[in-house]
Amino acid sequence: MQDRIVTVDQTDWTSPADTGALATALEDGKVLYFPQLPFVMTDAEKSFLSPTWGDGKAKNIAYDGERDQLKGAQGSAEDLARLKAMVARFRTSAVGLITSLFPHYAANLRVAQTSYRTARVEGRETSWRKDDSRLHVDAFPSRPNHGERILRVFSNVNPNGEPRVWRVGERFHDLADRLAPAISRPIPGSAAVLHALHITKSRRSEYDHYMLQMHDRMKADLAYQRDGVQTRMPFPPGATWVCFSDQTPHAAMSGQYMFEQTMHLPVAGLHQPDSSPLKVLERKLGRNLV
Ligand code: SIN
Ligand code: FE
């Protein structure tokens, strides 16, 4: 199980490591773990290590780099400008890391939201479906992605030595072997209805249906949560880690203060498209899903 996590001794956000081997590991659904790659906050920025900067409504402070907009934060205009600059700097670092490690991705990479998570993981009250302390693969009800990949970069910036503790689960192949055969096809016409009602931002493909069903069935199954193949992984402060979160079963168990950058990549932009969730599911089900 420990082989689900690959440790990379790189100390710099832009110096490329052995990228061929890392691309294979990443696309096989492993977590790339950089124990010595901190996102360094300045002394002034350390004042942002408090949950009081959140607006109390949103789960995270979120930065939309395309529009240069910060959401979910509160403070004076001056503080918000400094906060935004810090989150934007994480975005630049994370994109630099991915494009230096995987130059092949650069042309097709779509950089999405950056988030700064000040809330403590433990004790968060949510429904089982939103509970990210249950093992899951990422799939979002309102945001169909038609097979496009979800690549995420995480950095723990906890100032008190607290790790961000995850559980990392089995290979996507094995997960899909167990779950996919029992999932029935979407109800004909349902995708159009969901879209017309603005429940989804675009039409939910059959791929999105299967991924959402897998997400829900994993989270709802307490025996799987307890006994399923998994490994506990504490990511210490100063560490950065990267995975395809649509492929790698993961759960956040404890910790506080983390940055996260989401990027999207079309299946055709991968080194080995055949190991993507879309292609794995299509092979198992014997038909096209998008
Ligand atoms: C998740 O992506 O499911 C949660 C990750 C985290 O908050 O550490
Ligand atoms: Fe997740």
mmCIF file of C-alpha atoms and ligand atoms in Angstrom:
data_model
loop_
_atom_site.group_PDB
_atom_site.id
_atom_site.type_symbol
_atom_site.label_atom_id
_atom_site.label_comp_id
_atom_site.label_asym_id
_atom_site.label_seq_id
_atom_site.Cartn_x
_atom_site.Cartn_y
_atom_site.Cartn_z
ATOM 1 C CA MET A 1 0.000 0.000 0.000
ATOM 2 C CA GLN A 2 2.867 2.339 0.819
ATOM 3 C CA ASP A 3 3.579 2.311 -2.914
ATOM 4 C CA ARG A 4 0.505 4.495 -3.445
ATOM 5 C CA ILE A 5 2.726 7.355 -2.269
ATOM 6 C CA VAL A 6 5.935 8.312 -4.061
ATOM 7 C CA THR A 7 8.383 10.505 -2.162
ATOM 8 C CA VAL A 8 10.270 13.124 -4.166
ATOM 9 C CA ASP A 9 13.308 14.828 -2.629
ATOM 10 C CA GLN A 10 12.940 18.073 -4.456
ATOM 11 C CA THR A 11 13.373 21.364 -2.607
ATOM 12 C CA ASP A 12 12.559 23.789 -5.358
ATOM 13 C CA TRP A 13 9.214 24.636 -7.030
ATOM 14 C CA THR A 14 10.672 24.786 -10.525
ATOM 15 C CA SER A 15 13.636 22.415 -10.715
ATOM 16 C CA PRO A 16 12.434 19.335 -12.563
ATOM 17 C CA ALA A 17 13.024 15.903 -11.020
ATOM 18 C CA ASP A 18 12.924 12.567 -12.889
ATOM 19 C CA THR A 19 9.819 13.592 -14.732
ATOM 20 C CA GLY A 20 9.204 10.478 -16.844
ATOM 21 C CA ALA A 21 8.938 8.200 -13.815
ATOM 22 C CA LEU A 22 6.870 10.769 -11.920
ATOM 23 C CA ALA A 23 4.381 11.208 -14.743
ATOM 24 C CA THR A 24 3.813 7.452 -14.827
ATOM 25 C CA ALA A 25 3.317 7.308 -11.061
ATOM 26 C CA LEU A 26 0.967 10.291 -11.043
ATOM 27 C CA GLU A 27 -1.117 8.961 -13.920
ATOM 28 C CA ASP A 28 -1.272 5.556 -12.221
ATOM 29 C CA GLY A 29 -3.107 7.370 -9.434
ATOM 30 C CA LYS A 30 -0.265 7.660 -6.934
ATOM 31 C CA VAL A 31 0.304 10.625 -4.658
ATOM 32 C CA LEU A 32 3.550 12.507 -5.307
ATOM 33 C CA TYR A 33 4.832 13.585 -1.912
ATOM 34 C CA PHE A 34 7.402 16.390 -1.620
ATOM 35 C CA PRO A 35 8.356 16.446 2.083
ATOM 36 C CA GLN A 36 10.845 19.286 1.596
ATOM 37 C CA LEU A 37 8.866 21.603 -0.618
ATOM 38 C CA PRO A 38 7.291 24.233 1.641
ATOM 39 C CA PHE A 39 5.115 27.101 0.551
ATOM 40 C CA VAL A 40 6.888 29.780 2.576
ATOM 41 C CA MET A 41 4.752 32.498 4.104
ATOM 42 C CA THR A 42 6.375 35.807 5.032
ATOM 43 C CA ASP A 43 6.184 36.978 8.647
ATOM 44 C CA ALA A 44 3.521 39.495 7.638
ATOM 45 C CA GLU A 45 1.505 36.760 5.892
ATOM 46 C CA LYS A 46 1.575 34.605 9.026
ATOM 47 C CA SER A 47 -1.095 36.913 10.460
ATOM 48 C CA PHE A 48 -3.413 35.182 7.970
ATOM 49 C CA LEU A 49 -3.054 31.914 9.904
ATOM 50 C CA SER A 50 -6.422 32.313 11.571
ATOM 51 C CA PRO A 51 -9.920 31.141 10.646
ATOM 52 C CA THR A 52 -11.241 34.668 11.276
ATOM 53 C CA TRP A 53 -10.251 35.698 7.726
ATOM 54 C CA GLY A 54 -12.979 33.455 6.353
ATOM 55 C CA ASP A 55 -16.373 35.069 5.846
ATOM 56 C CA GLY A 56 -18.069 32.405 7.982
ATOM 57 C CA LYS A 57 -20.241 31.236 5.061
ATOM 58 C CA ALA A 58 -17.881 29.674 2.518
ATOM 59 C CA LYS A 59 -15.887 26.562 3.421
ATOM 60 C CA ASN A 60 -12.637 28.025 2.050
ATOM 61 C CA ILE A 61 -11.098 31.263 0.929
ATOM 62 C CA ALA A 62 -11.098 30.896 -2.844
ATOM 63 C CA TYR A 63 -9.136 32.700 -5.521
ATOM 64 C CA ASP A 64 -10.196 32.875 -9.144
ATOM 65 C CA GLY A 65 -6.950 33.620 -10.966
ATOM 66 C CA GLU A 66 -8.643 34.278 -14.325
ATOM 67 C CA ARG A 67 -10.645 37.148 -12.857
ATOM 68 C CA ASP A 68 -8.123 37.976 -10.114
ATOM 69 C CA GLN A 69 -10.950 37.734 -7.555
ATOM 70 C CA LEU A 70 -10.864 36.535 -3.960
ATOM 71 C CA LYS A 71 -14.041 35.059 -2.441
ATOM 72 C CA GLY A 72 -15.069 33.843 0.983
ATOM 73 C CA ALA A 73 -12.761 36.214 2.903
ATOM 74 C CA GLN A 74 -13.401 39.211 5.110
ATOM 75 C CA GLY A 75 -11.165 42.072 6.264
ATOM 76 C CA SER A 76 -10.119 45.594 5.339
ATOM 77 C CA ALA A 77 -9.479 46.369 1.683
ATOM 78 C CA GLU A 78 -5.762 46.506 2.411
ATOM 79 C CA ASP A 79 -5.709 43.146 4.235
ATOM 80 C CA LEU A 80 -7.785 41.525 1.516
ATOM 81 C CA ALA A 81 -5.335 42.757 -1.123
ATOM 82 C CA ARG A 82 -2.430 41.199 0.811
ATOM 83 C CA LEU A 83 -4.381 37.987 1.369
ATOM 84 C CA LYS A 84 -5.198 37.794 -2.318
ATOM 85 C CA ALA A 85 -1.548 38.346 -3.253
ATOM 86 C CA MET A 86 -0.524 35.454 -0.990
ATOM 87 C CA VAL A 87 -3.068 33.032 -2.466
ATOM 88 C CA ALA A 88 -2.143 34.180 -5.978
ATOM 89 C CA ARG A 89 1.504 33.422 -5.175
ATOM 90 C CA PHE A 90 0.540 29.873 -4.225
ATOM 91 C CA ARG A 91 -1.235 29.561 -7.561
ATOM 92 C CA THR A 92 1.904 30.671 -9.403
ATOM 93 C CA SER A 93 4.050 28.235 -7.389
ATOM 94 C CA ALA A 94 1.713 25.287 -7.971
ATOM 95 C CA VAL A 95 1.398 25.942 -11.699
ATOM 96 C CA GLY A 96 5.193 26.343 -11.907
ATOM 97 C CA LEU A 97 5.677 22.996 -10.183
ATOM 98 C CA ILE A 98 3.337 21.133 -12.515
ATOM 99 C CA THR A 99 4.602 22.736 -15.725
ATOM 100 C CA SER A 100 8.252 22.187 -14.795
ATOM 101 C CA LEU A 101 7.650 18.564 -13.786
ATOM 102 C CA PHE A 102 5.316 17.826 -16.678
ATOM 103 C CA PRO A 103 6.075 20.168 -19.595
ATOM 104 C CA HIS A 104 3.912 17.860 -21.718
ATOM 105 C CA TYR A 105 0.823 19.070 -19.769
ATOM 106 C CA ALA A 106 1.465 22.777 -20.229
ATOM 107 C CA ALA A 107 -0.342 23.306 -23.522
ATOM 108 C CA ASN A 108 -3.583 21.717 -22.298
ATOM 109 C CA LEU A 109 -3.619 22.678 -18.636
ATOM 110 C CA ARG A 110 -6.621 24.706 -17.494
ATOM 111 C CA VAL A 111 -5.822 26.379 -14.198
ATOM 112 C CA ALA A 112 -8.902 26.520 -11.972
ATOM 113 C CA GLN A 113 -9.548 27.676 -8.427
ATOM 114 C CA THR A 114 -6.959 28.176 -5.703
ATOM 115 C CA SER A 115 -8.126 27.650 -2.149
ATOM 116 C CA TYR A 116 -6.753 28.602 1.228
ATOM 117 C CA ARG A 117 -8.280 26.347 3.885
ATOM 118 C CA THR A 118 -8.145 27.828 7.371
ATOM 119 C CA ALA A 119 -10.823 25.612 8.908
ATOM 120 C CA ARG A 120 -9.848 22.700 11.094
ATOM 121 C CA VAL A 121 -10.664 19.365 9.452
ATOM 122 C CA GLU A 122 -11.816 17.609 12.628
ATOM 123 C CA GLY A 123 -15.266 18.265 13.992
ATOM 124 C CA ARG A 124 -16.703 19.715 10.789
ATOM 125 C CA GLU A 125 -20.436 19.004 10.710
ATOM 126 C CA THR A 126 -21.642 17.994 7.254
ATOM 127 C CA SER A 127 -23.860 15.515 5.502
ATOM 128 C CA TRP A 128 -22.268 12.157 4.676
ATOM 129 C CA ARG A 129 -22.139 13.140 1.012
ATOM 130 C CA LYS A 130 -20.048 16.252 1.722
ATOM 131 C CA ASP A 131 -17.930 14.570 4.384
ATOM 132 C CA ASP A 132 -14.389 14.522 2.999
ATOM 133 C CA SER A 133 -13.144 12.506 5.987
ATOM 134 C CA ARG A 134 -14.717 9.550 4.176
ATOM 135 C CA LEU A 135 -12.634 7.969 1.417
ATOM 136 C CA HIS A 136 -13.798 9.213 -1.979
ATOM 137 C CA VAL A 137 -12.752 10.135 -5.476
ATOM 138 C CA ASP A 138 -13.587 13.725 -6.390
ATOM 139 C CA ALA A 139 -16.770 14.190 -8.421
ATOM 140 C CA PHE A 140 -19.042 17.198 -8.101
ATOM 141 C CA PRO A 141 -22.827 17.115 -8.630
ATOM 142 C CA SER A 142 -23.110 20.579 -10.201
ATOM 143 C CA ARG A 143 -19.903 20.492 -12.259
ATOM 144 C CA PRO A 144 -19.821 17.729 -14.871
ATOM 145 C CA ASN A 145 -16.360 17.405 -16.401
ATOM 146 C CA HIS A 146 -16.917 14.888 -19.199
ATOM 147 C CA GLY A 147 -13.762 12.947 -18.420
ATOM 148 C CA GLU A 148 -11.486 15.931 -17.954
ATOM 149 C CA ARG A 149 -8.982 15.282 -15.180
ATOM 150 C CA ILE A 150 -8.828 16.936 -11.752
ATOM 151 C CA LEU A 151 -5.192 17.542 -10.773
ATOM 152 C CA ARG A 152 -4.537 19.049 -7.351
ATOM 153 C CA VAL A 153 -1.504 20.481 -5.567
ATOM 154 C CA PHE A 154 -1.653 20.748 -1.759
ATOM 155 C CA SER A 155 0.682 22.432 0.772
ATOM 156 C CA ASN A 156 0.415 22.144 4.531
ATOM 157 C CA VAL A 157 1.333 25.492 6.162
ATOM 158 C CA ASN A 158 0.352 24.651 9.738
ATOM 159 C CA PRO A 159 2.480 26.785 12.132
ATOM 160 C CA ASN A 160 2.188 24.413 15.127
ATOM 161 C CA GLY A 161 3.785 21.295 13.700
ATOM 162 C CA GLU A 162 0.437 19.643 12.984
ATOM 163 C CA PRO A 163 0.349 17.289 10.009
ATOM 164 C CA ARG A 164 -2.538 17.140 7.589
ATOM 165 C CA VAL A 165 -3.534 13.511 7.951
ATOM 166 C CA TRP A 166 -5.031 11.748 4.960
ATOM 167 C CA ARG A 167 -6.084 8.251 4.199
ATOM 168 C CA VAL A 168 -5.198 7.114 0.672
ATOM 169 C CA GLY A 169 -7.111 4.228 -0.866
ATOM 170 C CA GLU A 170 -6.743 1.520 -3.467
ATOM 171 C CA ARG A 171 -6.058 1.717 -7.202
ATOM 172 C CA PHE A 172 -8.840 3.166 -9.334
ATOM 173 C CA HIS A 173 -8.908 -0.044 -11.395
ATOM 174 C CA ASP A 174 -9.760 -2.101 -8.307
ATOM 175 C CA LEU A 175 -12.326 0.409 -7.125
ATOM 176 C CA ALA A 176 -14.024 0.473 -10.510
ATOM 177 C CA ASP A 177 -13.955 -3.348 -10.693
ATOM 178 C CA ARG A 178 -15.956 -3.522 -7.498
ATOM 179 C CA LEU A 179 -18.321 -0.587 -7.965
ATOM 180 C CA ALA A 180 -19.007 -0.017 -11.650
ATOM 181 C CA PRO A 181 -20.902 -3.239 -12.469
ATOM 182 C CA ALA A 182 -23.595 -2.482 -9.860
ATOM 183 C CA ILE A 183 -24.274 1.075 -11.046
ATOM 184 C CA SER A 184 -27.232 1.380 -13.357
ATOM 185 C CA ARG A 185 -27.300 3.720 -16.324
ATOM 186 C CA PRO A 186 -28.678 7.224 -15.842
ATOM 187 C CA ILE A 187 -32.420 7.632 -16.358
ATOM 188 C CA PRO A 188 -32.919 8.657 -20.020
ATOM 189 C CA GLY A 189 -33.474 12.403 -20.264
ATOM 190 C CA SER A 190 -32.262 13.083 -16.718
ATOM 191 C CA ALA A 191 -29.131 14.963 -17.864
ATOM 192 C CA ALA A 192 -31.232 17.406 -19.894
ATOM 193 C CA VAL A 193 -33.601 17.981 -16.967
ATOM 194 C CA LEU A 194 -30.763 18.595 -14.486
ATOM 195 C CA HIS A 195 -29.216 21.064 -16.893
ATOM 196 C CA ALA A 196 -32.526 22.838 -17.638
ATOM 197 C CA LEU A 197 -33.093 23.216 -13.883
ATOM 198 C CA HIS A 198 -29.542 24.627 -13.518
ATOM 199 C CA ILE A 199 -28.673 21.836 -11.096
ATOM 200 C CA THR A 200 -25.703 21.112 -13.345
ATOM 201 C CA LYS A 201 -23.622 23.790 -15.087
ATOM 202 C CA SER A 202 -23.448 21.702 -18.257
ATOM 203 C CA ARG A 203 -24.973 18.421 -19.326
ATOM 204 C CA ARG A 204 -24.044 15.524 -17.049
ATOM 205 C CA SER A 205 -22.397 12.858 -19.190
ATOM 206 C CA GLU A 206 -22.638 9.154 -18.476
ATOM 207 C CA TYR A 207 -19.052 9.421 -17.209
ATOM 208 C CA ASP A 208 -20.117 12.039 -14.650
ATOM 209 C CA HIS A 209 -23.018 9.824 -13.591
ATOM 210 C CA TYR A 210 -20.677 6.892 -12.906
ATOM 211 C CA MET A 211 -18.131 9.037 -11.080
ATOM 212 C CA LEU A 212 -20.790 10.614 -8.853
ATOM 213 C CA GLN A 213 -22.272 7.221 -8.091
ATOM 214 C CA MET A 214 -18.820 5.913 -7.168
ATOM 215 C CA HIS A 215 -18.192 8.957 -4.947
ATOM 216 C CA ASP A 216 -21.518 8.451 -3.163
ATOM 217 C CA ARG A 217 -21.276 4.665 -2.823
ATOM 218 C CA MET A 218 -17.804 4.926 -1.314
ATOM 219 C CA LYS A 219 -18.894 7.536 1.225
ATOM 220 C CA ALA A 220 -22.113 5.741 2.122
ATOM 221 C CA ASP A 221 -20.416 2.388 2.759
ATOM 222 C CA LEU A 222 -19.181 2.414 6.359
ATOM 223 C CA ALA A 223 -17.708 -1.090 6.095
ATOM 224 C CA TYR A 224 -15.614 0.058 3.130
ATOM 225 C CA GLN A 225 -14.583 3.168 5.065
ATOM 226 C CA ARG A 226 -13.424 1.013 7.955
ATOM 227 C CA ASP A 227 -12.033 -2.086 6.243
ATOM 228 C CA GLY A 228 -11.300 -1.025 2.644
ATOM 229 C CA VAL A 229 -7.717 -1.077 1.388
ATOM 230 C CA GLN A 230 -6.146 2.117 2.645
ATOM 231 C CA THR A 231 -3.072 3.688 4.167
ATOM 232 C CA ARG A 232 -2.851 6.545 6.664
ATOM 233 C CA MET A 233 -0.571 9.339 5.516
ATOM 234 C CA PRO A 234 0.396 12.337 7.671
ATOM 235 C CA PHE A 235 1.645 15.243 5.536
ATOM 236 C CA PRO A 236 3.771 17.426 7.836
ATOM 237 C CA PRO A 237 3.950 21.213 7.691
ATOM 238 C CA GLY A 238 6.365 22.233 4.948
ATOM 239 C CA ALA A 239 5.231 19.386 2.708
ATOM 240 C CA THR A 240 3.556 19.608 -0.679
ATOM 241 C CA TRP A 241 1.736 16.768 -2.423
ATOM 242 C CA VAL A 242 0.112 16.239 -5.799
ATOM 243 C CA CYS A 243 -2.473 13.788 -7.092
ATOM 244 C CA PHE A 244 -5.262 13.277 -9.592
ATOM 245 C CA SER A 245 -8.065 13.510 -7.033
ATOM 246 C CA ASP A 246 -10.643 12.068 -9.455
ATOM 247 C CA GLN A 247 -8.619 8.835 -9.481
ATOM 248 C CA THR A 248 -6.918 8.523 -6.088
ATOM 249 C CA PRO A 249 -9.285 7.611 -3.242
ATOM 250 C CA HIS A 250 -8.527 10.057 -0.420
ATOM 251 C CA ALA A 251 -9.920 11.305 2.885
ATOM 252 C CA ALA A 252 -8.816 14.224 5.082
ATOM 253 C CA MET A 253 -8.791 13.175 8.736
ATOM 254 C CA SER A 254 -7.179 16.038 10.639
ATOM 255 C CA GLY A 255 -5.159 19.222 10.325
ATOM 256 C CA GLN A 256 -5.540 22.931 9.733
ATOM 257 C CA TYR A 257 -4.152 25.508 7.287
ATOM 258 C CA MET A 258 -3.526 24.287 3.799
ATOM 259 C CA PHE A 259 -3.342 25.687 0.299
ATOM 260 C CA GLU A 260 -4.791 23.812 -2.645
ATOM 261 C CA GLN A 261 -4.617 24.463 -6.370
ATOM 262 C CA THR A 262 -6.926 22.739 -8.839
ATOM 263 C CA MET A 263 -6.023 22.263 -12.500
ATOM 264 C CA HIS A 264 -7.846 20.443 -15.263
ATOM 265 C CA LEU A 265 -6.396 18.431 -18.092
ATOM 266 C CA PRO A 266 -8.158 16.724 -20.993
ATOM 267 C CA VAL A 267 -7.608 12.965 -21.249
ATOM 268 C CA ALA A 268 -5.816 13.503 -24.581
ATOM 269 C CA GLY A 269 -3.237 15.686 -22.786
ATOM 270 C CA LEU A 270 -2.044 12.818 -20.561
ATOM 271 C CA HIS A 271 1.059 10.708 -21.168
ATOM 272 C CA GLN A 272 -1.001 7.526 -20.794
ATOM 273 C CA PRO A 273 -4.686 8.277 -21.463
ATOM 274 C CA ASP A 274 -5.559 4.595 -20.954
ATOM 275 C CA SER A 275 -5.102 4.832 -17.182
ATOM 276 C CA SER A 276 -7.546 7.755 -16.817
ATOM 277 C CA PRO A 277 -10.833 7.079 -14.998
ATOM 278 C CA LEU A 278 -12.717 7.713 -18.252
ATOM 279 C CA LYS A 279 -10.804 5.070 -20.211
ATOM 280 C CA VAL A 280 -10.805 2.599 -17.311
ATOM 281 C CA LEU A 281 -14.589 2.885 -16.947
ATOM 282 C CA GLU A 282 -15.171 2.751 -20.698
ATOM 283 C CA ARG A 283 -13.149 -0.466 -20.953
ATOM 284 C CA LYS A 284 -15.008 -2.052 -18.058
ATOM 285 C CA LEU A 285 -18.433 -1.082 -19.356
ATOM 286 C CA GLY A 286 -17.628 -1.684 -23.017
ATOM 287 C CA ARG A 287 -19.007 1.579 -24.341
ATOM 288 C CA ASN A 288 -18.269 5.288 -24.699
ATOM 289 C CA LEU A 289 -19.286 7.394 -21.708
ATOM 290 C CA VAL A 290 -18.936 10.890 -23.153
HETATM 291 C C1 SIN B 1 -10.451 16.602 -0.156
HETATM 292 O O1 SIN B 1 -9.961 17.017 -1.212
HETATM 293 O O2 SIN B 1 -11.302 15.730 -0.175
HETATM 294 C C2 SIN B 1 -10.010 17.190 1.164
HETATM 295 C C3 SIN B 1 -8.566 17.476 1.178
HETATM 296 C C4 SIN B 1 -8.143 18.213 2.426
HETATM 297 O O3 SIN B 1 -8.888 19.101 2.870
HETATM 298 O O4 SIN B 1 -7.046 17.933 2.927
HETATM 299 FE FE FE B 2 -11.696 15.240 -2.249
#
